[in-house]
Amino acid sequence: MARPASGTIETVALADGSESIRGRFKHAGRRYRVAFGRDVDGWTTARARRELDDILAQLRAGIAAAQILARYGPMDDAPGIPASDVTFHEYASEWLRRRRSGERGDEPLAENTYADYLWRLSKHLLPFFARMPVAEIGYVDCRRFRARLFAEREQLLEMVAGGGRPRDGHGRPRKPLSQRTIQMQLGLLAQILDDAIEDGLRRDNPARRKRLRVRVPKPNRTFLEIDQLVALLDAARPIEAAPRSTRRAKLSVPEVAEVPRRLAAGETQAALLREYGLSAGSMSMLAQGRTCRAENDRVGWRALCAVLAYAGPRTSEALDLRERDVRLHDPAGSRLWIADSKTETGVRHVEITPALRDELLAHRAEKLRRGCPTGPDEFLLCTRAGRRWSDDNVRNRIVEAAAAHASAELARRG
């Protein structure tokens, strides 16, 4: 049986010469800190130990931690004096929780914003600053962090230029950070340190120094001429109708039957996939007695390109559209309702051009013909089973592929 957590008592020297008596403990997977009082007010480590034991007993009895700790004062007994032992990991975790709930800031964080902040913290900020006390993070630390991001960027760029395909520990492709992403990393660090000043943990914010700013080049905005737009939509159709995988369709019927027999006889999948020129996924399917049809069940690739080109939503906004968000029955008032956290109402109305209306009407008719889900709460642009597409898959497999196909066709025409 695990020993119950007992917490620890610590003393922190304050600038006025007194000592702050504090307790630290862990409950329900979260770390808590409480300031009992100063030694000049009669607090001792023995008294704090008894107080902390009482807190732990109340927690074991089921009393909420917030209710128990509400009677204690703030962590800093002397306003403006930094608590030198609060690490960046502890403070940033609590900061993100408070931002998500709306306790700090103007309103609760949107889920996408929360996921973005969590990614920036877990992938870059915490690996560098986690163990540093918030009060001791200085300009040199911020400069070293900035230099580390640029060094990783240059290393990945060199690997890609040399034909390498860098991957992370999970086998996923690694992409070099853009200059804008590096600036956003520093911006989040500056936000956290701004609030640390407000909480009395420090007096300045080194992440706001001008020399740390990253010059972000302005994007080269482009637009499509009408003939280019037509070529893009025309290119999406053959890509949508193409066989799912030519490598899976290479084997004849006798060869498909032969592979399982050779595997049962002791040959390895690695040897057979090299012999037949198959992908690992295709070989795994054959080993399980499954085959892949040359035809596919794709639907809506052209309609997706049309929505992005004619209406201009972000990829994630287009993929989040539900059937109820599209009005097509009125030719003069056809429109999209796009959820948008940047508007006061949280919804953006986009009028639909006649060309886009025709594309979406054809898309709905195709969904009905294929038996796809078409209820009001179903995704407008989705897989045949009604599941939402992945943003990255859409960009890589649909939009970029259609653009490359259209560019090649326009070049062929001269």
GROMACS .gro file of C-alpha atoms in nm:
model
  414
    1MET     CA    1   0.000   0.000   0.000
    2ALA     CA    2   0.141   0.340  -0.103
    3ARG     CA    3   0.242   0.577   0.175
    4PRO     CA    4   0.012   0.886   0.192
    5ALA     CA    5   0.168   1.207   0.064
    6SER     CA    6   0.299   1.422   0.350
    7GLY     CA    7   0.414   1.732   0.164
    8THR     CA    8   0.714   1.943   0.260
    9ILE     CA    9   0.775   2.259   0.461
   10GLU     CA   10   1.017   2.522   0.336
   11THR     CA   11   1.135   2.868   0.438
   12VAL     CA   12   1.206   3.149   0.193
   13ALA     CA   13   1.412   3.455   0.285
   14LEU     CA   14   1.236   3.783   0.202
   15ALA     CA   15   1.396   4.115   0.117
   16ASP     CA   16   1.303   4.272   0.452
   17GLY     CA   17   1.505   4.008   0.641
   18SER     CA   18   1.209   3.799   0.752
   19GLU     CA   19   1.131   3.446   0.641
   20SER     CA   20   0.817   3.314   0.474
   21ILE     CA   21   0.704   2.973   0.602
   22ARG     CA   22   0.544   2.772   0.322
   23GLY     CA   23   0.412   2.428   0.241
   24ARG     CA   24   0.419   2.221  -0.074
   25PHE     CA   25   0.208   1.913  -0.144
   26LYS     CA   26   0.057   1.710  -0.425
   27HIS     CA   27  -0.308   1.609  -0.449
   28ALA     CA   28  -0.504   1.441  -0.731
   29GLY     CA   29  -0.214   1.476  -0.972
   30ARG     CA   30  -0.166   1.850  -0.912
   31ARG     CA   31   0.098   2.037  -0.714
   32TYR     CA   32  -0.011   2.299  -0.461
   33ARG     CA   33   0.180   2.565  -0.269
   34VAL     CA   34   0.056   2.762   0.028
   35ALA     CA   35   0.214   3.047   0.227
   36PHE     CA   36   0.127   3.011   0.598
   37GLY     CA   37   0.294   3.329   0.722
   38ARG     CA   38   0.621   3.493   0.829
   39ASP     CA   39   0.844   3.405   1.119
   40VAL     CA   40   0.800   3.756   1.263
   41ASP     CA   41   0.428   3.677   1.291
   42GLY     CA   42   0.492   3.370   1.502
   43TRP     CA   43   0.509   3.101   1.234
   44THR     CA   44   0.760   2.817   1.277
   45THR     CA   45   0.832   2.507   1.073
   46ALA     CA   46   0.671   2.292   1.345
   47ARG     CA   47   0.353   2.500   1.340
   48ALA     CA   48   0.349   2.488   0.960
   49ARG     CA   49   0.396   2.110   0.971
   50ARG     CA   50   0.087   2.073   1.190
   51GLU     CA   51  -0.109   2.307   0.962
   52LEU     CA   52  -0.008   2.114   0.652
   53ASP     CA   53  -0.106   1.783   0.816
   54ASP     CA   54  -0.451   1.933   0.883
   55ILE     CA   55  -0.482   2.036   0.516
   56LEU     CA   56  -0.394   1.687   0.397
   57ALA     CA   57  -0.643   1.531   0.638
   58GLN     CA   58  -0.919   1.758   0.503
   59LEU     CA   59  -0.829   1.663   0.146
   60ARG     CA   60  -0.851   1.293   0.233
   61ALA     CA   61  -1.194   1.364   0.380
   62GLY     CA   62  -1.310   1.491   0.041
   63ILE     CA   63  -1.307   1.867   0.101
   64ALA     CA   64  -1.217   2.065  -0.212
   65ALA     CA   65  -0.863   2.204  -0.224
   66ALA     CA   66  -0.986   2.549  -0.332
   67GLN     CA   67  -1.212   2.567  -0.027
   68ILE     CA   68  -0.932   2.469   0.210
   69LEU     CA   69  -0.671   2.705   0.066
   70ALA     CA   70  -0.906   3.003   0.039
   71ARG     CA   71  -0.832   3.107   0.398
   72TYR     CA   72  -0.460   3.151   0.333
   73GLY     CA   73  -0.302   3.464   0.194
   74PRO     CA   74  -0.121   3.504  -0.141
   75MET     CA   75   0.212   3.336  -0.198
   76ASP     CA   76   0.409   3.659  -0.157
   77ASP     CA   77   0.377   3.799   0.195
   78ALA     CA   78   0.557   4.118   0.094
   79PRO     CA   79   0.411   4.277  -0.226
   80GLY     CA   80   0.661   4.310  -0.507
   81ILE     CA   81   0.912   4.067  -0.355
   82PRO     CA   82   0.984   3.776  -0.592
   83ALA     CA   83   0.923   3.420  -0.478
   84SER     CA   84   1.255   3.283  -0.601
   85ASP     CA   85   1.158   2.916  -0.574
   86VAL     CA   86   0.862   2.911  -0.813
   87THR     CA   87   0.981   2.734  -1.127
   88PHE     CA   88   0.873   2.828  -1.478
   89HIS     CA   89   0.710   2.486  -1.519
   90GLU     CA   90   0.494   2.535  -1.211
   91TYR     CA   91   0.400   2.891  -1.294
   92ALA     CA   92   0.335   2.832  -1.667
   93SER     CA   93   0.115   2.529  -1.595
   94GLU     CA   94  -0.098   2.728  -1.351
   95TRP     CA   95  -0.099   3.028  -1.588
   96LEU     CA   96  -0.234   2.815  -1.874
   97ARG     CA   97  -0.503   2.664  -1.652
   98ARG     CA   98  -0.619   3.008  -1.542
   99ARG     CA   99  -0.618   3.139  -1.899
  100ARG     CA  100  -0.820   2.842  -2.020
  101SER     CA  101  -1.085   2.886  -1.751
  102GLY     CA  102  -1.108   3.263  -1.803
  103GLU     CA  103  -0.984   3.342  -1.452
  104ARG     CA  104  -0.702   3.539  -1.614
  105GLY     CA  105  -0.755   3.741  -1.931
  106ASP     CA  106  -1.066   3.890  -2.087
  107GLU     CA  107  -1.234   3.555  -2.162
  108PRO     CA  108  -1.166   3.179  -2.161
  109LEU     CA  109  -0.927   3.056  -2.427
  110ALA     CA  110  -1.078   2.899  -2.737
  111GLU     CA  111  -0.991   2.531  -2.770
  112ASN     CA  112  -0.768   2.592  -3.074
  113THR     CA  113  -0.580   2.867  -2.891
  114TYR     CA  114  -0.540   2.647  -2.585
  115ALA     CA  115  -0.403   2.364  -2.801
  116ASP     CA  116  -0.161   2.607  -2.967
  117TYR     CA  117  -0.035   2.741  -2.632
  118LEU     CA  118   0.000   2.387  -2.497
  119TRP     CA  119   0.204   2.286  -2.804
  120ARG     CA  120   0.435   2.587  -2.773
  121LEU     CA  121   0.493   2.519  -2.405
  122SER     CA  122   0.544   2.144  -2.426
  123LYS     CA  123   0.759   2.141  -2.742
  124HIS     CA  124   0.985   2.442  -2.691
  125LEU     CA  125   0.941   2.661  -2.382
  126LEU     CA  126   0.930   2.396  -2.110
  127PRO     CA  127   1.223   2.187  -2.239
  128PHE     CA  128   1.435   2.501  -2.206
  129PHE     CA  129   1.292   2.696  -1.909
  130ALA     CA  130   1.111   2.428  -1.702
  131ARG     CA  131   1.352   2.410  -1.405
  132MET     CA  132   1.443   2.780  -1.402
  133PRO     CA  133   1.286   2.989  -1.125
  134VAL     CA  134   1.055   3.247  -1.280
  135ALA     CA  135   1.224   3.524  -1.083
  136GLU     CA  136   1.568   3.436  -1.223
  137ILE     CA  137   1.492   3.420  -1.599
  138GLY     CA  138   1.704   3.695  -1.754
  139TYR     CA  139   1.779   3.852  -2.087
  140VAL     CA  140   2.070   3.614  -2.150
  141ASP     CA  141   1.838   3.314  -2.099
  142CYS     CA  142   1.586   3.458  -2.345
  143ARG     CA  143   1.862   3.525  -2.597
  144ARG     CA  144   1.994   3.168  -2.562
  145PHE     CA  145   1.642   3.032  -2.613
  146ARG     CA  146   1.601   3.241  -2.929
  147ALA     CA  147   1.940   3.123  -3.059
  148ARG     CA  148   1.847   2.760  -2.990
  149LEU     CA  149   1.527   2.789  -3.198
  150PHE     CA  150   1.719   2.939  -3.489
  151ALA     CA  151   1.989   2.671  -3.463
  152GLU     CA  152   1.726   2.393  -3.480
  153ARG     CA  153   1.565   2.568  -3.776
  154GLU     CA  154   1.892   2.589  -3.968
  155GLN     CA  155   1.978   2.227  -3.891
  156LEU     CA  156   1.645   2.101  -4.025
  157LEU     CA  157   1.670   2.324  -4.332
  158GLU     CA  158   2.013   2.178  -4.412
  159MET     CA  159   1.884   1.823  -4.366
  160VAL     CA  160   1.588   1.884  -4.597
  161ALA     CA  161   1.809   2.057  -4.856
  162GLY     CA  162   2.036   1.752  -4.852
  163GLY     CA  163   1.746   1.519  -4.928
  164GLY     CA  164   1.688   1.407  -4.570
  165ARG     CA  165   1.346   1.346  -4.417
  166PRO     CA  166   1.382   1.428  -4.045
  167ARG     CA  167   1.126   1.270  -3.816
  168ASP     CA  168   1.039   1.298  -3.449
  169GLY     CA  169   1.032   1.020  -3.191
  170HIS     CA  170   0.688   0.907  -3.314
  171GLY     CA  171   0.797   0.881  -3.676
  172ARG     CA  172   0.616   1.196  -3.786
  173PRO     CA  173   0.787   1.440  -4.027
  174ARG     CA  174   0.961   1.736  -3.864
  175LYS     CA  175   0.929   2.074  -4.032
  176PRO     CA  176   1.167   2.366  -3.973
  177LEU     CA  177   1.012   2.644  -3.762
  178SER     CA  178   0.923   2.954  -3.959
  179GLN     CA  179   1.042   3.294  -3.842
  180ARG     CA  180   0.684   3.379  -3.751
  181THR     CA  181   0.658   3.066  -3.533
  182ILE     CA  182   0.981   3.159  -3.353
  183GLN     CA  183   0.840   3.507  -3.289
  184MET     CA  184   0.521   3.348  -3.151
  185GLN     CA  185   0.728   3.134  -2.912
  186LEU     CA  186   0.894   3.447  -2.775
  187GLY     CA  187   0.558   3.620  -2.763
  188LEU     CA  188   0.409   3.350  -2.540
  189LEU     CA  189   0.711   3.369  -2.310
  190ALA     CA  190   0.662   3.746  -2.286
  191GLN     CA  191   0.291   3.699  -2.201
  192ILE     CA  192   0.373   3.461  -1.917
  193LEU     CA  193   0.643   3.690  -1.773
  194ASP     CA  194   0.407   3.989  -1.799
  195ASP     CA  195   0.163   3.811  -1.570
  196ALA     CA  196   0.449   3.702  -1.344
  197ILE     CA  197   0.519   4.074  -1.289
  198GLU     CA  198   0.154   4.131  -1.205
  199ASP     CA  199   0.167   3.842  -0.957
  200GLY     CA  200   0.473   3.994  -0.789
  201LEU     CA  201   0.713   3.720  -0.894
  202ARG     CA  202   0.944   3.957  -1.081
  203ARG     CA  203   0.991   4.328  -1.159
  204ASP     CA  204   1.084   4.326  -1.531
  205ASN     CA  205   1.023   4.131  -1.851
  206PRO     CA  206   1.343   4.052  -2.046
  207ALA     CA  207   1.142   3.881  -2.322
  208ARG     CA  208   1.013   4.226  -2.429
  209ARG     CA  209   1.359   4.354  -2.527
  210LYS     CA  210   1.376   4.493  -2.881
  211ARG     CA  211   1.686   4.291  -2.966
  212LEU     CA  212   1.487   3.968  -2.922
  213ARG     CA  213   1.233   4.055  -3.188
  214VAL     CA  214   1.232   3.837  -3.498
  215ARG     CA  215   1.191   4.004  -3.833
  216VAL     CA  216   0.903   3.818  -4.000
  217PRO     CA  217   0.901   3.861  -4.378
  218LYS     CA  218   0.573   3.970  -4.527
  219PRO     CA  219   0.403   3.682  -4.708
  220ASN     CA  220   0.396   3.696  -5.084
  221ARG     CA  221   0.021   3.711  -5.132
  222THR     CA  222  -0.105   3.570  -5.458
  223PHE     CA  223  -0.445   3.535  -5.619
  224LEU     CA  224  -0.591   3.316  -5.891
  225GLU     CA  225  -0.708   3.441  -6.226
  226ILE     CA  226  -1.037   3.290  -6.337
  227ASP     CA  227  -0.867   3.051  -6.582
  228GLN     CA  228  -0.633   2.935  -6.305
  229LEU     CA  229  -0.929   2.879  -6.071
  230VAL     CA  230  -1.107   2.671  -6.336
  231ALA     CA  231  -0.787   2.470  -6.389
  232LEU     CA  232  -0.756   2.409  -6.013
  233LEU     CA  233  -1.113   2.278  -5.983
  234ASP     CA  234  -1.075   2.066  -6.296
  235ALA     CA  235  -0.754   1.918  -6.151
  236ALA     CA  236  -0.927   1.816  -5.827
  237ARG     CA  237  -1.167   1.584  -6.011
  238PRO     CA  238  -0.915   1.331  -6.156
  239ILE     CA  239  -0.721   1.330  -5.828
  240GLU     CA  240  -1.041   1.246  -5.644
  241ALA     CA  241  -1.124   0.966  -5.888
  242ALA     CA  242  -0.770   0.821  -5.906
  243PRO     CA  243  -0.709   0.468  -5.770
  244ARG     CA  244  -0.636   0.470  -5.399
  245SER     CA  245  -0.284   0.330  -5.444
  246THR     CA  246  -0.117   0.203  -5.759
  247ARG     CA  247   0.124  -0.003  -5.548
  248ARG     CA  248  -0.165  -0.196  -5.398
  249ALA     CA  249  -0.308  -0.273  -5.742
  250LYS     CA  250   0.012  -0.425  -5.887
  251LEU     CA  251  -0.049  -0.787  -5.791
  252SER     CA  252  -0.249  -1.028  -5.998
  253VAL     CA  253  -0.510  -1.254  -5.840
  254PRO     CA  254  -0.273  -1.556  -5.823
  255GLU     CA  255  -0.002  -1.338  -5.663
  256VAL     CA  256  -0.249  -1.210  -5.402
  257ALA     CA  257  -0.324  -1.573  -5.309
  258GLU     CA  258   0.046  -1.665  -5.315
  259VAL     CA  259   0.162  -1.403  -5.062
  260PRO     CA  260  -0.020  -1.552  -4.757
  261ARG     CA  261   0.108  -1.901  -4.849
  262ARG     CA  262   0.469  -1.779  -4.863
  263LEU     CA  263   0.427  -1.597  -4.534
  264ALA     CA  264   0.288  -1.913  -4.374
  265ALA     CA  265   0.590  -2.101  -4.506
  266GLY     CA  266   0.823  -1.873  -4.311
  267GLU     CA  267   0.916  -1.591  -4.550
  268THR     CA  268   0.916  -1.242  -4.403
  269GLN     CA  269   0.697  -0.951  -4.499
  270ALA     CA  270   1.005  -0.733  -4.551
  271ALA     CA  271   1.145  -0.969  -4.814
  272LEU     CA  272   0.813  -1.002  -4.998
  273LEU     CA  273   0.732  -0.632  -5.006
  274ARG     CA  274   1.074  -0.565  -5.162
  275GLU     CA  275   1.018  -0.842  -5.417
  276TYR     CA  276   0.672  -0.723  -5.520
  277GLY     CA  277   0.739  -0.349  -5.475
  278LEU     CA  278   0.456  -0.302  -5.225
  279SER     CA  279   0.416  -0.058  -4.939
  280ALA     CA  280   0.431  -0.181  -4.579
  281GLY     CA  281   0.059  -0.107  -4.541
  282SER     CA  282  -0.030  -0.313  -4.849
  283MET     CA  283   0.178  -0.607  -4.729
  284SER     CA  284   0.017  -0.589  -4.385
  285MET     CA  285  -0.329  -0.604  -4.545
  286LEU     CA  286  -0.233  -0.905  -4.755
  287ALA     CA  287  -0.088  -1.079  -4.450
  288GLN     CA  288  -0.428  -1.037  -4.282
  289GLY     CA  289  -0.610  -1.176  -4.585
  290ARG     CA  290  -0.747  -0.836  -4.687
  291THR     CA  291  -0.727  -0.683  -5.032
  292CYS     CA  292  -0.763  -0.325  -5.152
  293ARG     CA  293  -0.992  -0.234  -5.441
  294ALA     CA  294  -0.847  -0.017  -5.716
  295GLU     CA  295  -1.147   0.214  -5.693
  296ASN     CA  296  -1.193   0.450  -5.399
  297ASP     CA  297  -1.472   0.607  -5.199
  298ARG     CA  298  -1.353   0.969  -5.207
  299VAL     CA  299  -1.613   1.240  -5.234
  300GLY     CA  300  -1.604   1.619  -5.216
  301TRP     CA  301  -1.245   1.700  -5.317
  302ARG     CA  302  -1.352   1.941  -5.592
  303ALA     CA  303  -1.616   2.094  -5.363
  304LEU     CA  304  -1.352   2.153  -5.094
  305CYS     CA  305  -1.126   2.337  -5.339
  306ALA     CA  306  -1.425   2.542  -5.454
  307VAL     CA  307  -1.514   2.646  -5.098
  308LEU     CA  308  -1.155   2.748  -5.022
  309ALA     CA  309  -1.117   2.939  -5.350
  310TYR     CA  310  -1.455   3.111  -5.377
  311ALA     CA  311  -1.538   3.177  -5.008
  312GLY     CA  312  -1.187   3.216  -4.862
  313PRO     CA  313  -1.221   3.043  -4.522
  314ARG     CA  314  -0.929   2.890  -4.338
  315THR     CA  315  -0.885   2.519  -4.402
  316SER     CA  316  -0.998   2.433  -4.048
  317GLU     CA  317  -1.307   2.656  -4.085
  318ALA     CA  318  -1.405   2.485  -4.412
  319LEU     CA  319  -1.365   2.140  -4.255
  320ASP     CA  320  -1.573   2.242  -3.952
  321LEU     CA  321  -1.873   2.340  -4.168
  322ARG     CA  322  -2.185   2.139  -4.091
  323GLU     CA  323  -2.474   2.080  -4.330
  324ARG     CA  324  -2.687   2.321  -4.125
  325ASP     CA  325  -2.431   2.598  -4.182
  326VAL     CA  326  -2.498   2.612  -4.558
  327ARG     CA  327  -2.798   2.781  -4.719
  328LEU     CA  328  -2.844   2.692  -5.084
  329HIS     CA  329  -3.221   2.693  -5.151
  330ASP     CA  330  -3.234   3.069  -5.221
  331PRO     CA  331  -3.026   3.163  -5.530
  332ALA     CA  332  -3.023   3.530  -5.427
  333GLY     CA  333  -2.940   3.466  -5.060
  334SER     CA  334  -2.713   3.162  -5.053
  335ARG     CA  335  -2.452   3.186  -4.779
  336LEU     CA  336  -2.223   3.008  -4.534
  337TRP     CA  337  -2.223   3.051  -4.157
  338ILE     CA  338  -1.864   3.010  -4.036
  339ALA     CA  339  -1.780   2.988  -3.665
  340ASP     CA  340  -1.530   3.267  -3.598
  341SER     CA  341  -1.389   3.357  -3.256
  342LYS     CA  342  -1.263   3.691  -3.392
  343THR     CA  343  -1.611   3.841  -3.442
  344GLU     CA  344  -1.837   3.970  -3.165
  345THR     CA  345  -2.113   3.721  -3.243
  346GLY     CA  346  -1.873   3.434  -3.298
  347VAL     CA  347  -2.021   3.370  -3.644
  348ARG     CA  348  -1.914   3.506  -3.984
  349HIS     CA  349  -2.164   3.522  -4.271
  350VAL     CA  350  -2.017   3.461  -4.616
  351GLU     CA  351  -2.228   3.516  -4.926
  352ILE     CA  352  -2.201   3.240  -5.186
  353THR     CA  353  -2.141   3.315  -5.552
  354PRO     CA  354  -2.360   3.136  -5.809
  355ALA     CA  355  -2.060   2.929  -5.918
  356LEU     CA  356  -1.994   2.806  -5.562
  357ARG     CA  357  -2.365   2.740  -5.510
  358ASP     CA  358  -2.368   2.513  -5.816
  359GLU     CA  359  -2.058   2.329  -5.688
  360LEU     CA  360  -2.214   2.269  -5.345
  361LEU     CA  361  -2.547   2.157  -5.493
  362ALA     CA  362  -2.360   1.904  -5.705
  363HIS     CA  363  -2.161   1.797  -5.398
  364ARG     CA  364  -2.478   1.736  -5.194
  365ALA     CA  365  -2.631   1.537  -5.479
  366GLU     CA  366  -2.316   1.323  -5.497
  367LYS     CA  367  -2.324   1.263  -5.120
  368LEU     CA  368  -2.685   1.144  -5.146
  369ARG     CA  369  -2.600   0.918  -5.439
  370ARG     CA  370  -2.309   0.762  -5.246
  371GLY     CA  371  -2.511   0.718  -4.927
  372CYS     CA  372  -2.302   0.962  -4.720
  373PRO     CA  373  -2.452   1.108  -4.400
  374THR     CA  374  -2.637   1.432  -4.481
  375GLY     CA  375  -2.814   1.523  -4.155
  376PRO     CA  376  -2.799   1.883  -4.027
  377ASP     CA  377  -2.524   1.801  -3.775
  378GLU     CA  378  -2.307   1.611  -4.026
  379PHE     CA  379  -1.993   1.765  -4.175
  380LEU     CA  380  -2.046   1.925  -4.516
  381LEU     CA  381  -1.700   1.824  -4.642
  382CYS     CA  382  -1.597   1.486  -4.505
  383THR     CA  383  -1.513   1.125  -4.575
  384ARG     CA  384  -1.778   0.894  -4.712
  385ALA     CA  385  -1.839   0.769  -4.358
  386GLY     CA  386  -1.902   1.126  -4.240
  387ARG     CA  387  -1.576   1.176  -4.050
  388ARG     CA  388  -1.392   1.507  -4.052
  389TRP     CA  389  -1.082   1.530  -4.269
  390SER     CA  390  -0.744   1.612  -4.118
  391ASP     CA  391  -0.620   1.966  -4.193
  392ASP     CA  392  -0.274   1.838  -4.292
  393ASN     CA  393  -0.414   1.565  -4.517
  394VAL     CA  394  -0.632   1.820  -4.694
  395ARG     CA  395  -0.340   2.054  -4.755
  396ASN     CA  396  -0.099   1.781  -4.868
  397ARG     CA  397  -0.320   1.533  -5.050
  398ILE     CA  398  -0.589   1.759  -5.197
  399VAL     CA  399  -0.498   2.128  -5.224
  400GLU     CA  400  -0.126   2.099  -5.300
  401ALA     CA  401  -0.178   1.798  -5.526
  402ALA     CA  402  -0.454   1.976  -5.721
  403ALA     CA  403  -0.240   2.292  -5.750
  404ALA     CA  404   0.056   2.094  -5.883
  405HIS     CA  405  -0.167   1.909  -6.132
  406ALA     CA  406  -0.328   2.236  -6.248
  407SER     CA  407   0.010   2.408  -6.285
  408ALA     CA  408   0.141   2.124  -6.498
  409GLU     CA  409  -0.170   2.136  -6.716
  410LEU     CA  410  -0.145   2.514  -6.765
  411ALA     CA  411   0.222   2.480  -6.851
  412ARG     CA  412   0.138   2.210  -7.107
  413ARG     CA  413  -0.108   2.449  -7.271
  414GLY     CA  414   0.160   2.716  -7.284
   0.00000   0.00000   0.00000
